[in-house]
Coordinates of C-alpha atoms in Angstrom, one line a residue:
M1 CA 151.6 147.1 90.4
K2 CA 148.9 144.8 91.8
Q3 CA 147.8 141.8 89.6
R4 CA 144.1 142.4 88.7
V5 CA 142.3 139.1 88.9
V6 CA 139.1 137.7 87.6
I7 CA 137.8 134.7 89.4
L8 CA 135.4 132.5 87.3
G9 CA 133.4 130.6 89.8
S10 CA 134.3 132.5 92.9
T11 CA 131.7 130.9 95.2
G12 CA 133.0 127.4 94.7
S13 CA 135.8 125.8 96.7
I14 CA 138.6 126.9 94.3
G15 CA 137.2 130.4 94.2
V16 CA 136.9 130.7 98.0
N17 CA 140.4 129.5 98.5
T18 CA 141.7 131.9 95.8
L19 CA 140.1 134.8 97.6
D20 CA 141.6 133.5 100.9
V21 CA 145.1 133.6 99.4
M22 CA 144.6 137.0 97.8
G23 CA 143.4 138.3 101.0
M24 CA 146.7 137.4 102.6
H25 CA 148.5 139.6 100.1
P26 CA 146.4 142.8 99.5
D27 CA 149.5 144.6 98.3
Q28 CA 150.0 142.2 95.4
Y29 CA 146.5 141.3 94.2
A30 CA 143.2 143.1 93.5
V31 CA 139.9 141.5 92.5
F32 CA 138.7 142.9 89.2
A33 CA 135.6 140.6 88.7
L34 CA 133.9 137.8 90.5
T35 CA 131.4 135.4 88.9
A36 CA 128.9 132.8 90.1
S37 CA 126.0 130.8 88.9
T38 CA 123.1 131.4 91.3
S39 CA 124.7 131.8 94.7
V40 CA 123.6 135.4 95.3
D41 CA 124.2 135.5 99.0
T42 CA 127.8 134.2 98.8
L43 CA 128.7 136.5 95.9
F44 CA 127.2 139.5 97.7
K45 CA 129.3 138.8 100.7
Q46 CA 132.4 138.5 98.5
C47 CA 131.5 141.8 96.9
C48 CA 131.4 143.4 100.3
D49 CA 134.7 142.0 101.3
F50 CA 136.7 142.5 98.1
L51 CA 135.0 145.3 96.2
P52 CA 135.3 144.1 92.6
T53 CA 134.7 146.3 89.7
Y54 CA 132.3 143.7 88.1
A55 CA 130.2 140.8 89.4
V56 CA 128.6 138.4 86.9
M57 CA 125.7 136.0 87.6
A58 CA 124.6 133.2 85.2
D59 CA 121.1 134.6 84.8
A60 CA 119.4 138.0 84.7
A61 CA 117.0 137.3 87.6
S62 CA 119.9 136.5 90.0
A63 CA 121.8 139.5 88.7
R64 CA 118.9 141.8 89.5
V65 CA 118.8 140.6 93.0
L66 CA 122.5 141.1 93.4
K67 CA 122.4 144.5 91.8
D68 CA 119.7 145.7 94.2
R69 CA 121.6 144.4 97.2
C70 CA 124.8 146.0 96.2
A71 CA 123.0 149.3 95.5
A72 CA 121.3 149.2 98.9
H73 CA 124.7 148.9 100.6
G74 CA 126.4 151.5 98.5
L75 CA 128.7 149.1 96.7
L76 CA 129.9 150.5 93.4
V77 CA 129.9 147.1 91.7
Q78 CA 128.7 146.7 88.1
V79 CA 126.5 143.6 87.9
L80 CA 126.2 141.7 84.7
S81 CA 124.7 138.4 83.6
G82 CA 125.0 135.7 81.0
P83 CA 127.7 133.8 79.1
Q84 CA 128.9 136.9 77.0
A85 CA 129.5 138.8 80.2
L86 CA 132.0 136.1 81.3
V87 CA 133.8 136.5 78.0
D88 CA 133.8 140.3 78.4
V89 CA 135.3 140.5 81.9
V90 CA 138.1 138.1 81.2
S91 CA 139.0 139.9 78.0
H92 CA 139.0 143.3 79.6
P93 CA 142.4 145.1 79.0
E94 CA 142.8 145.9 82.7
V95 CA 142.8 142.2 83.6
D96 CA 146.1 140.4 84.2
T97 CA 145.1 137.1 85.6
V98 CA 142.1 134.8 85.3
M99 CA 141.3 132.0 87.7
A100 CA 139.2 129.5 85.7
A101 CA 137.2 127.6 88.2
I102 CA 133.8 127.2 86.6
V103 CA 132.8 123.5 86.6
G104 CA 131.6 122.1 83.3
A105 CA 131.5 123.1 79.7
A106 CA 130.2 126.6 80.7
G107 CA 133.8 127.5 81.5
L108 CA 135.1 126.8 78.0
A109 CA 134.2 130.0 76.2
P110 CA 135.7 132.4 78.9
C111 CA 138.8 130.2 79.1
M112 CA 139.2 130.5 75.3
A113 CA 138.7 134.2 75.5
A114 CA 141.3 134.6 78.3
A115 CA 143.8 132.5 76.2
R116 CA 143.2 134.6 73.0
T117 CA 143.7 137.8 74.9
G118 CA 147.0 136.7 76.4
K119 CA 146.1 136.5 80.1
R120 CA 147.8 134.6 82.9
L121 CA 145.3 131.8 82.9
L122 CA 145.2 129.7 86.1
L123 CA 143.4 126.6 84.9
A124 CA 141.2 124.8 87.5
N125 CA 138.5 124.0 84.9
K126 CA 139.2 120.6 83.4
E127 CA 136.9 121.1 80.4
A128 CA 139.1 123.7 78.7
L129 CA 141.6 121.0 77.9
V130 CA 139.5 117.9 78.0
V131 CA 136.9 119.4 75.7
G132 CA 139.0 122.1 73.9
G133 CA 142.1 120.0 73.4
H134 CA 144.2 121.2 70.5
L135 CA 141.8 124.1 69.8
F136 CA 142.3 125.5 73.2
M137 CA 146.1 125.0 73.1
D138 CA 146.2 126.8 69.8
A139 CA 144.4 129.7 71.4
V140 CA 146.9 129.8 74.2
H141 CA 149.9 129.9 71.8
A142 CA 148.3 132.4 69.4
G143 CA 147.3 134.8 72.2
G144 CA 150.6 134.4 74.1
A145 CA 148.8 133.4 77.3
T146 CA 150.6 132.0 80.3
L147 CA 148.9 128.7 81.1
L148 CA 149.4 127.5 84.7
P149 CA 147.7 124.4 86.0
I150 CA 145.9 124.6 89.4
D151 CA 144.8 120.9 89.9
S152 CA 147.1 119.7 92.6
E153 CA 148.4 116.9 90.4
H154 CA 149.2 119.0 87.4
S155 CA 150.7 121.8 89.5
A156 CA 152.9 119.1 91.1
V157 CA 154.0 117.9 87.7
F158 CA 154.7 121.5 86.6
Q159 CA 156.7 122.2 89.7
S160 CA 158.8 119.0 89.1
L161 CA 159.6 119.6 85.5
P162 CA 162.6 121.5 84.2
D163 CA 162.1 125.2 83.6
D164 CA 162.6 124.9 79.8
P165 CA 159.5 123.2 78.2
S166 CA 161.6 122.4 75.1
T167 CA 163.6 119.8 77.1
W168 CA 160.6 117.9 78.5
K169 CA 160.2 115.3 75.7
S170 CA 163.9 114.5 75.6
L171 CA 164.4 114.4 79.4
V172 CA 161.2 112.9 80.8
D173 CA 160.5 109.2 80.7
K174 CA 157.0 109.4 82.3
I175 CA 154.6 111.4 84.4
I176 CA 153.1 109.7 87.4
L177 CA 149.8 111.1 88.6
T178 CA 148.8 110.1 92.1
A179 CA 145.3 109.4 93.2
S180 CA 143.9 109.1 96.7
G181 CA 141.4 106.3 95.6
G182 CA 138.5 108.3 97.0
P183 CA 136.1 107.1 99.6
F184 CA 135.7 103.5 98.2
R185 CA 139.3 102.5 97.8
T186 CA 138.9 99.4 100.1
R187 CA 135.2 98.8 99.4
A188 CA 134.2 95.6 97.6
P189 CA 133.5 96.5 94.0
E190 CA 130.4 94.3 93.9
T191 CA 128.8 96.6 96.6
L192 CA 129.2 99.8 94.7
H193 CA 125.6 99.6 93.3
T194 CA 124.3 100.6 96.8
V195 CA 126.5 103.8 97.1
T196 CA 124.5 107.0 98.1
P197 CA 125.4 110.5 97.0
Q198 CA 126.3 111.4 100.5
E199 CA 128.8 108.5 100.7
A200 CA 130.3 109.4 97.3
C201 CA 130.8 113.1 98.3
A202 CA 132.6 112.2 101.5
H203 CA 136.2 112.4 100.3
P204 CA 138.7 111.2 102.8
N205 CA 141.4 113.9 102.2
W206 CA 140.1 116.9 100.1
V207 CA 137.2 119.3 100.6
M208 CA 135.6 119.7 97.1
G209 CA 132.3 120.3 95.4
R210 CA 129.8 117.5 94.9
K211 CA 130.4 116.8 91.2
I212 CA 134.2 116.6 91.5
S213 CA 133.8 114.5 94.7
V214 CA 131.8 111.9 92.8
D215 CA 134.4 112.0 90.0
S216 CA 137.0 111.3 92.6
A217 CA 134.9 108.3 93.9
T218 CA 134.7 106.9 90.4
M219 CA 138.2 108.0 89.5
M220 CA 136.8 109.8 86.5
N221 CA 138.6 112.9 87.8
K222 CA 141.9 111.0 87.2
A223 CA 140.8 110.0 83.7
L224 CA 140.2 113.6 82.9
E225 CA 143.5 114.5 84.5
V226 CA 145.3 112.0 82.3
I227 CA 143.7 113.7 79.2
E228 CA 144.7 117.2 80.6
A229 CA 148.3 116.1 81.2
K230 CA 148.7 115.0 77.6
F231 CA 147.9 118.5 76.4
L232 CA 149.6 120.4 79.2
F233 CA 152.9 118.7 79.0
G234 CA 153.0 117.3 75.5
M235 CA 153.4 113.7 76.6
E236 CA 152.3 110.6 74.7
P237 CA 149.3 109.0 76.5
R238 CA 151.2 105.8 77.4
A239 CA 153.9 108.0 79.1
I240 CA 151.3 109.1 81.7
E241 CA 150.8 106.7 84.6
V242 CA 148.4 106.6 87.6
V243 CA 149.2 105.2 91.0
I244 CA 147.0 105.2 94.1
H245 CA 148.5 107.0 97.0
P246 CA 145.9 107.1 99.9
Q247 CA 147.7 109.7 102.0
S248 CA 147.6 112.5 99.3
V249 CA 151.0 113.8 100.4
I250 CA 152.9 113.2 97.2
H251 CA 150.8 115.1 94.7
S252 CA 152.5 113.8 91.6
M253 CA 155.9 112.8 90.2
V254 CA 158.1 113.0 87.1
Q255 CA 160.4 110.1 86.2
F256 CA 163.3 111.1 84.0
V257 CA 165.2 109.1 81.4
D258 CA 168.0 108.3 84.0
N259 CA 165.2 106.8 86.2
S260 CA 165.5 109.5 88.9
V261 CA 162.2 110.8 90.2
V262 CA 161.3 114.3 91.2
A263 CA 158.1 114.6 93.3
Q264 CA 156.2 117.5 94.8
L265 CA 154.9 117.1 98.4
G266 CA 152.5 119.0 100.5
T267 CA 149.4 118.9 102.7
P268 CA 146.1 118.3 100.8
D269 CA 145.2 122.0 100.7
M270 CA 144.3 123.7 97.4
R271 CA 145.7 127.0 98.6
G272 CA 149.2 125.6 97.8
P273 CA 148.7 125.2 94.0
I274 CA 146.5 128.3 93.9
A275 CA 149.2 130.5 95.5
Y276 CA 151.9 129.0 93.2
G277 CA 149.8 129.9 90.2
L278 CA 149.2 133.4 91.4
S279 CA 152.8 134.1 92.2
W280 CA 154.8 132.0 89.7
P281 CA 157.7 132.0 89.2
R282 CA 158.0 133.3 92.8
R283 CA 156.4 131.7 95.9
I284 CA 154.2 133.3 98.6
R285 CA 152.7 132.3 101.9
N286 CA 149.3 130.6 101.4
G287 CA 148.0 129.5 104.8
A288 CA 148.5 125.8 104.2
S289 CA 150.0 123.8 107.0
A290 CA 153.5 122.5 106.7
L291 CA 154.2 118.8 106.4
D292 CA 155.4 117.2 109.6
F293 CA 157.4 114.2 108.5
T294 CA 157.8 112.9 112.0
Q295 CA 154.1 112.4 112.2
M296 CA 153.8 110.3 109.0
A297 CA 153.4 106.6 109.7
A298 CA 153.9 105.7 106.0
L299 CA 153.5 106.7 102.4
T300 CA 152.0 103.9 100.5
F301 CA 151.2 103.2 96.9
E302 CA 148.9 100.7 95.0
P303 CA 148.9 99.9 91.3
F304 CA 145.8 100.9 89.4
S305 CA 146.5 97.9 87.2
S306 CA 145.4 95.5 89.9
A307 CA 142.3 93.5 88.9
E308 CA 140.3 94.7 91.9
H309 CA 141.0 98.4 91.3
Q310 CA 140.1 98.0 87.6
R311 CA 136.7 96.6 88.6
R312 CA 136.4 99.3 91.3
Y313 CA 137.3 102.2 88.9
P314 CA 136.4 101.0 85.3
G315 CA 136.1 104.6 84.0
L316 CA 139.8 105.4 84.5
Q317 CA 140.9 103.2 81.5
L318 CA 138.7 105.3 79.2
A319 CA 141.3 108.1 79.4
W320 CA 143.8 106.2 77.3
Q321 CA 141.1 104.9 75.0
V322 CA 139.8 108.4 74.1
L323 CA 143.3 109.8 73.7
E324 CA 144.1 107.1 71.2
G325 CA 140.7 107.5 69.5
P326 CA 139.2 110.3 67.4
A327 CA 140.1 113.8 68.3
S328 CA 136.7 114.7 69.8
S329 CA 136.4 111.6 72.0
A330 CA 137.4 113.3 75.2
A331 CA 134.8 116.0 74.7
V332 CA 132.1 113.3 74.4
L333 CA 133.3 111.5 77.5
N334 CA 133.3 114.7 79.5
A335 CA 129.7 115.6 78.5
A336 CA 128.5 112.1 79.2
N337 CA 130.1 112.0 82.6
E338 CA 128.6 115.3 83.6
V339 CA 125.1 114.0 82.7
G340 CA 125.7 110.7 84.5
V341 CA 127.0 112.3 87.7
D342 CA 124.1 114.7 87.7
A343 CA 121.6 111.9 87.3
F344 CA 123.3 110.0 90.2
L345 CA 123.3 113.0 92.5
N346 CA 119.6 113.5 91.8
G347 CA 118.7 109.8 92.5
R348 CA 117.9 108.8 89.0
I349 CA 120.6 106.2 88.4
R350 CA 122.9 104.1 90.6
F351 CA 126.5 105.0 91.3
D352 CA 127.8 102.1 89.2
Q353 CA 125.6 103.1 86.2
I354 CA 127.6 106.4 85.6
H355 CA 130.1 104.3 83.7
H356 CA 127.3 102.7 81.6
V357 CA 126.2 106.2 80.6
N358 CA 129.7 107.1 79.5
L359 CA 130.2 103.9 77.5
E360 CA 126.8 104.2 75.8
T361 CA 127.5 107.8 74.8
L362 CA 130.9 107.1 73.4
A363 CA 129.4 104.2 71.4
Q364 CA 126.6 106.3 69.8
V365 CA 128.0 109.8 69.1
H366 CA 129.4 110.4 65.6
F367 CA 132.9 111.8 66.0
S368 CA 134.5 114.7 64.0
R369 CA 137.3 117.1 64.6
P370 CA 135.8 120.4 65.8
D371 CA 137.5 123.4 64.2
S372 CA 135.8 126.1 66.2
L373 CA 134.3 126.9 69.6
E374 CA 130.9 126.7 68.1
A375 CA 131.6 123.2 66.8
L376 CA 132.8 122.1 70.2
L377 CA 129.7 123.4 71.9
E378 CA 127.5 121.6 69.3
L379 CA 129.4 118.4 70.0
D380 CA 128.9 118.9 73.7
L381 CA 125.2 119.4 73.2
Q382 CA 124.8 116.4 71.0
S383 CA 126.7 114.2 73.5
R384 CA 124.5 115.4 76.4
T385 CA 121.4 114.5 74.4
V386 CA 122.7 111.0 73.8
A387 CA 123.7 110.7 77.5
R388 CA 120.3 111.8 78.8
H389 CA 118.7 109.2 76.6
A390 CA 121.0 106.6 78.1
V391 CA 119.9 107.8 81.6
Q392 CA 116.2 107.6 80.6
Q393 CA 116.7 104.0 79.4
L394 CA 118.2 103.1 82.8
C395 CA 115.3 104.7 84.6
A396 CA 112.7 102.9 82.5

């Protein structure tokens, strides 16, 4: 039978690539529901091409526009809106697989619902683990969900580890996450205060949305990935290492206790990890180009620990600090970073001030261990309020 798939965030780059892979295998996958924030035009076209049972918009006004357009073209798509609709479609008993690609804390509730109802959960949303942490992993285990990472780095680690998770702690010495270094890898750190949003979004290797492109430029995306790796693979924070690999060919590595290293290689194309998540434990064709080793001049690596890189990417070190701090620190960092990046993209603060917003928020929020989704969302809201105040002070 076909896997019936919900794509949370179908109009973003991960969602578009997921539909591309599924379209190559119509005998294996069927779209059950597509969701978007406000991109009515793109979601309408996807509804025409893939005929989902449901389509969900973030707000009622956008949903009405989509509903009218679907009706005018004779599409039998049920159009819903709002956060509860996201939870309802992922929890539907006919759904097998959920691609979680909503950026931000808005993706947390549907991810938790998919985990609790035992779905195959393809995790491209960092916030589920960064914000949810132990609470999210408890839901995965209680619901019997299959959790498969879609970030290229975590997918690479997963593909490099032994099949039996119970052996990971005894066999693995460390996980090595690779980072491209983003668009400013060779730029003098003292000039970063002049960076424009356009420059920050011009990633040298990957095609990504604006927010994650800025995170790549600051390396905050790697900080969040370190936090994710801790929960995904059960490693101690100091057993997770980051190296800069500008070519983005080796997507990450696992070093074992005998000092042998297993790495996963591929072209920088998100269809690779998406297809692996959809088909695991099998593999399917995904449209990505094959590596041509004869055309590679070199594979190079640079230590993050160099003094220049630490000045260029000061936010990366926060990953280990929050993992070794109170349980909710990562959730606070994530919220602050979202506010800071948004302020930068909208011209309110400088690129180098994103880190200041993160530090100020971590310093001012009172930490507690959230014991429910509601408590997590309240902490997220509180952190955003503090971060917005930090932005306002910078603008004054």
